Coordinates of C-alpha atoms in Angstrom, one line a residue:
X1321 CA -91.0 -104.1 81.5
X1322 CA -91.1 -101.8 78.7
X1323 CA -90.2 -98.0 79.7
X1324 CA -92.6 -96.7 77.4
X1325 CA -95.9 -98.3 76.5
X1326 CA -98.9 -97.7 74.3
X1327 CA -102.0 -99.9 74.9
X1328 CA -104.8 -99.7 72.1
X1329 CA -104.3 -95.9 72.3
X1330 CA -106.8 -93.6 70.4
X1331 CA -107.1 -90.0 70.1
X1332 CA -110.3 -88.6 68.4
X1333 CA -111.1 -84.8 67.8
X1334 CA -113.6 -83.2 65.5
X1335 CA -112.8 -80.9 62.4
X1336 CA -116.4 -79.4 61.9
X1337 CA -118.7 -82.3 61.6
X1338 CA -116.0 -85.1 60.8
X1339 CA -114.3 -87.1 63.5
X1340 CA -110.5 -87.4 62.9
X1341 CA -108.6 -90.6 64.3
X1342 CA -105.4 -89.0 65.1
X1343 CA -104.5 -92.1 66.8
X1344 CA -106.3 -95.2 65.9
X1345 CA -105.8 -98.0 68.1
X1346 CA -101.8 -97.7 68.6
X1347 CA -100.3 -100.3 70.5
X1348 CA -96.7 -100.7 70.9
X1349 CA -93.7 -100.4 73.4
X1350 CA -90.3 -98.8 73.7
X1351 CA -87.4 -100.2 75.8
X1352 CA -85.3 -97.9 77.9
X1353 CA -82.4 -96.5 76.0
X1354 CA -83.9 -97.4 72.7
X1355 CA -83.4 -95.0 69.8
X1356 CA -86.9 -95.0 67.9
X1357 CA -87.5 -93.0 64.6
X1358 CA -91.2 -92.3 63.7
X1359 CA -92.0 -91.6 59.7
X1360 CA -94.9 -91.1 57.6
X1361 CA -96.6 -88.7 55.4
X1362 CA -98.0 -85.4 56.5
X1363 CA -101.2 -86.0 58.6
X1364 CA -100.3 -89.4 59.4
X1365 CA -100.2 -88.9 63.2
X1366 CA -96.7 -88.8 64.1
X1367 CA -96.9 -85.3 66.0
X1368 CA -100.3 -86.6 67.9
X1369 CA -97.9 -89.3 69.2
X1370 CA -95.1 -87.1 70.1
X1371 CA -97.8 -84.7 72.1
X1372 CA -99.3 -87.4 73.8
X1373 CA -96.6 -88.7 76.0
X1374 CA -95.9 -85.3 77.7
X1375 CA -99.6 -85.0 77.9
X1376 CA -100.3 -81.8 76.1
X1377 CA -103.6 -83.6 75.6
X1378 CA -104.7 -86.9 76.7
X1379 CA -105.8 -90.1 75.0
X1380 CA -109.4 -90.7 74.3
X1381 CA -109.2 -94.3 74.7
X1382 CA -106.4 -96.6 76.0
X1383 CA -103.4 -95.9 78.0
X1384 CA -99.8 -94.8 78.0
X1385 CA -97.3 -96.0 80.8
X1386 CA -93.5 -94.5 81.6
X1387 CA -91.8 -97.0 83.6
X1388 CA -94.9 -98.9 84.2
X1389 CA -97.1 -96.1 85.3
X1390 CA -100.3 -94.8 83.7
X1391 CA -99.1 -91.2 82.7
X1392 CA -102.5 -90.1 83.7
X1393 CA -101.5 -90.9 87.4
X1394 CA -98.6 -88.7 87.3
X1395 CA -98.4 -84.6 87.7
X1396 CA -98.1 -83.3 84.4
X1397 CA -95.1 -81.3 85.9
X1398 CA -93.5 -84.4 87.4
X1399 CA -93.9 -86.1 83.8
X1400 CA -92.6 -83.4 82.1
X1401 CA -89.6 -83.0 84.2
X1402 CA -88.4 -86.4 83.0
X1403 CA -88.4 -85.6 79.2
X1404 CA -86.9 -83.0 76.9
X1405 CA -89.0 -82.1 73.9
X1406 CA -88.1 -79.8 70.9
X1407 CA -91.1 -79.5 68.6
X1408 CA -91.3 -78.3 64.8
X1409 CA -91.6 -74.7 66.0
X1410 CA -89.0 -73.2 68.6
X1411 CA -90.8 -72.2 71.8
X1412 CA -88.6 -69.0 72.9
X1413 CA -89.8 -66.2 75.4
X1414 CA -88.7 -62.5 75.9
X1415 CA -85.2 -62.5 77.4
X1416 CA -81.5 -63.2 76.6
X1417 CA -80.5 -66.3 74.7
X1418 CA -78.7 -67.5 77.8
X1419 CA -82.0 -67.4 79.8
X1420 CA -83.7 -69.2 77.2
X1421 CA -81.5 -72.1 77.1
X1422 CA -81.3 -72.0 80.9
X1423 CA -85.1 -72.7 81.1
X1424 CA -84.3 -76.2 80.6
X1425 CA -82.5 -76.3 83.7
X1426 CA -83.0 -73.3 86.3
X1427 CA -80.0 -74.3 88.5
X1428 CA -77.7 -74.7 85.2
X1429 CA -74.4 -72.8 85.8
X1430 CA -73.1 -70.5 82.9
X1431 CA -70.6 -73.5 82.1
X1432 CA -73.6 -75.7 81.7
X1433 CA -75.5 -73.1 79.5
X1434 CA -72.1 -72.7 77.3
X1435 CA -71.7 -76.3 76.8
X1436 CA -75.1 -76.6 75.8
X1437 CA -74.8 -73.8 73.3
X1438 CA -71.8 -75.3 72.0
X1439 CA -73.3 -78.6 71.6
X1440 CA -76.5 -77.3 69.4
X1441 CA -74.4 -75.0 67.3
X1442 CA -75.7 -72.0 68.8
X1443 CA -72.1 -70.3 69.3
X1444 CA -71.8 -70.2 65.6
X1445 CA -73.9 -67.4 65.3
X1446 CA -73.4 -65.6 68.5
X1447 CA -70.7 -63.5 67.0
X1448 CA -73.1 -61.7 65.1
X1449 CA -75.3 -61.0 68.1
X1450 CA -74.8 -57.4 69.9
X1451 CA -74.4 -59.0 73.1
X1452 CA -73.5 -62.6 72.4
X1453 CA -75.2 -65.0 74.8
X1454 CA -76.7 -61.8 76.6
X1455 CA -78.7 -60.5 73.5
X1456 CA -82.1 -60.1 74.6
X1457 CA -84.7 -61.6 72.2
X1458 CA -88.1 -60.3 71.8
X1459 CA -91.1 -62.5 72.2
X1460 CA -90.8 -65.8 70.3
X1461 CA -87.4 -65.4 69.5
X1462 CA -87.6 -62.1 67.6
X1463 CA -84.1 -61.2 66.2
X1464 CA -83.1 -64.7 65.2
X1465 CA -83.7 -66.8 62.0
X1466 CA -86.0 -69.7 62.3
X1467 CA -83.0 -72.0 62.1
X1468 CA -81.4 -70.0 65.1
X1469 CA -84.4 -70.2 67.2
X1470 CA -84.4 -74.0 66.8
X1471 CA -80.8 -74.3 67.4
X1472 CA -81.5 -72.2 71.2
X1473 CA -84.4 -74.6 71.7
X1474 CA -82.3 -77.7 71.1
X1475 CA -79.6 -76.3 73.4
X1476 CA -82.3 -75.9 76.1
X1477 CA -82.8 -79.7 75.7
X1478 CA -79.2 -80.6 76.1
X1479 CA -78.9 -78.6 79.4
X1480 CA -81.8 -80.3 80.7
X1481 CA -80.4 -83.6 80.4
X1482 CA -83.5 -85.5 80.8
X1483 CA -83.9 -89.5 80.6
X1484 CA -86.5 -89.1 77.8
X1485 CA -85.7 -87.2 74.6
X1486 CA -88.6 -86.4 72.0
X1487 CA -87.6 -84.4 68.9
X1488 CA -91.0 -83.7 66.6
X1489 CA -89.2 -82.6 63.3
X1490 CA -86.7 -80.7 65.2
X1491 CA -84.4 -79.8 62.8
X1492 CA -87.1 -79.3 59.9
X1493 CA -86.2 -75.3 60.2
X1494 CA -82.6 -76.1 59.7
X1495 CA -81.0 -76.3 56.1
X1496 CA -79.4 -79.5 55.4
X1497 CA -75.7 -77.9 56.3
X1498 CA -77.0 -76.7 59.5
X1499 CA -78.3 -80.1 60.2
X1500 CA -75.2 -81.9 59.5
X1501 CA -73.4 -79.4 61.9
X1502 CA -75.7 -80.6 65.2
X1503 CA -76.5 -84.3 64.0
X1504 CA -73.3 -85.5 65.6
X1505 CA -74.4 -83.6 69.0
X1506 CA -77.8 -84.9 68.7
X1507 CA -76.5 -88.6 68.5
X1508 CA -74.3 -88.2 71.4
X1509 CA -77.4 -86.8 73.3
X1510 CA -79.3 -89.5 72.4
X1511 CA -76.9 -92.0 73.9
X1512 CA -78.2 -93.8 77.0
X1513 CA -81.6 -92.1 76.8
X1514 CA -84.9 -93.4 75.5
X1515 CA -85.2 -91.4 72.4
X1516 CA -87.9 -90.7 70.1
X1517 CA -87.6 -88.8 66.8
X1518 CA -90.4 -87.9 64.4
X1519 CA -88.3 -87.6 61.4
X1520 CA -88.4 -84.8 58.6
X1521 CA -85.5 -85.8 56.7
X1522 CA -84.4 -89.5 56.7
X1523 CA -81.1 -88.6 57.4
X1524 CA -81.9 -89.0 60.5
X1525 CA -82.6 -92.9 60.3
X1526 CA -79.0 -93.7 60.5
X1527 CA -78.5 -94.5 64.3
X1528 CA -82.3 -95.8 65.0
X1529 CA -82.6 -99.1 66.7
X1530 CA -86.1 -99.3 65.5
X1531 CA -88.3 -97.4 62.9
X1532 CA -92.3 -97.0 63.1
X1533 CA -94.2 -96.2 60.1
X1534 CA -97.5 -94.3 60.6
X1535 CA -100.4 -94.1 58.1
X1536 CA -103.7 -92.4 58.8
X1537 CA -102.9 -92.9 62.8
X1538 CA -101.9 -96.5 62.6
X1539 CA -98.6 -98.3 62.6
X1540 CA -98.0 -100.0 59.3
X1541 CA -94.6 -100.8 59.7
X1542 CA -92.0 -101.5 62.7
X1543 CA -88.4 -102.8 62.2
X1544 CA -85.0 -101.8 61.0
X1545 CA -84.4 -99.8 57.6
X1546 CA -83.3 -103.0 55.8
X1547 CA -86.7 -104.8 56.9
X1548 CA -88.8 -102.1 56.1
X1549 CA -87.4 -101.2 52.9
X1550 CA -88.0 -104.8 51.8
X1551 CA -91.7 -105.1 53.5
X1552 CA -93.2 -101.8 53.8
X1553 CA -94.4 -100.2 50.4
X1554 CA -95.0 -96.8 52.3
X1555 CA -91.8 -96.8 53.9
X1556 CA -89.9 -97.5 50.7
X1557 CA -91.8 -94.9 48.9
X1558 CA -91.0 -92.2 51.6
X1559 CA -87.4 -93.2 51.7
X1560 CA -86.9 -93.2 47.7
X1561 CA -88.7 -90.0 47.3
X1562 CA -85.6 -88.1 49.4
X1563 CA -83.3 -89.6 47.1
X1564 CA -81.0 -90.7 49.8
X1565 CA -77.8 -92.6 48.9

């Protein structure tokens, strides 16, 4: 039995008088422990895919199952306890850096929080903060740069330690050097977890078991880098555009 299964999933919404198919008959499954990367041009449906699993909104048609259970039959709170998600914009709250990280698991010890901070490279900028880990942030993380806020959100995912990991362009706010600093830790976090990454930079592909290529709400490619580079023109175009050696 597949761990995550999309069965003929449609997600439609209106923009004015126009109906948008953000997910257009998507069918695929992900095995437990699989590391899957989702790529595609802007507007292809990647973020819609990432938001459907935690039920930030529900499917228009079809079904999504986790461990054989339709997610609509599970309380949203219980479903979200089983996953960690870091989106394109870090969601931080008024409170200390420590408190923002510990939101991932309220019973986390100070040692757990510190370990997560180290893993997400939060520790690299704590010395510049007036009270280190106990520096109080404004609503939305005011007081930190965009990249620093994203690191705090990633640390929260580390401390939660959930079996499903969803990263929706989670390193998009980081410069290339900062991304490299935490990529090894992200790779370690993914070990043994079912990991779904919406990729901004194709450097994320290096450890993927599988890559899905989205276009206009549909999957137009599914395979390894080598397979897709040879068989999927859209994937080859997107990959070559980034000039990765």
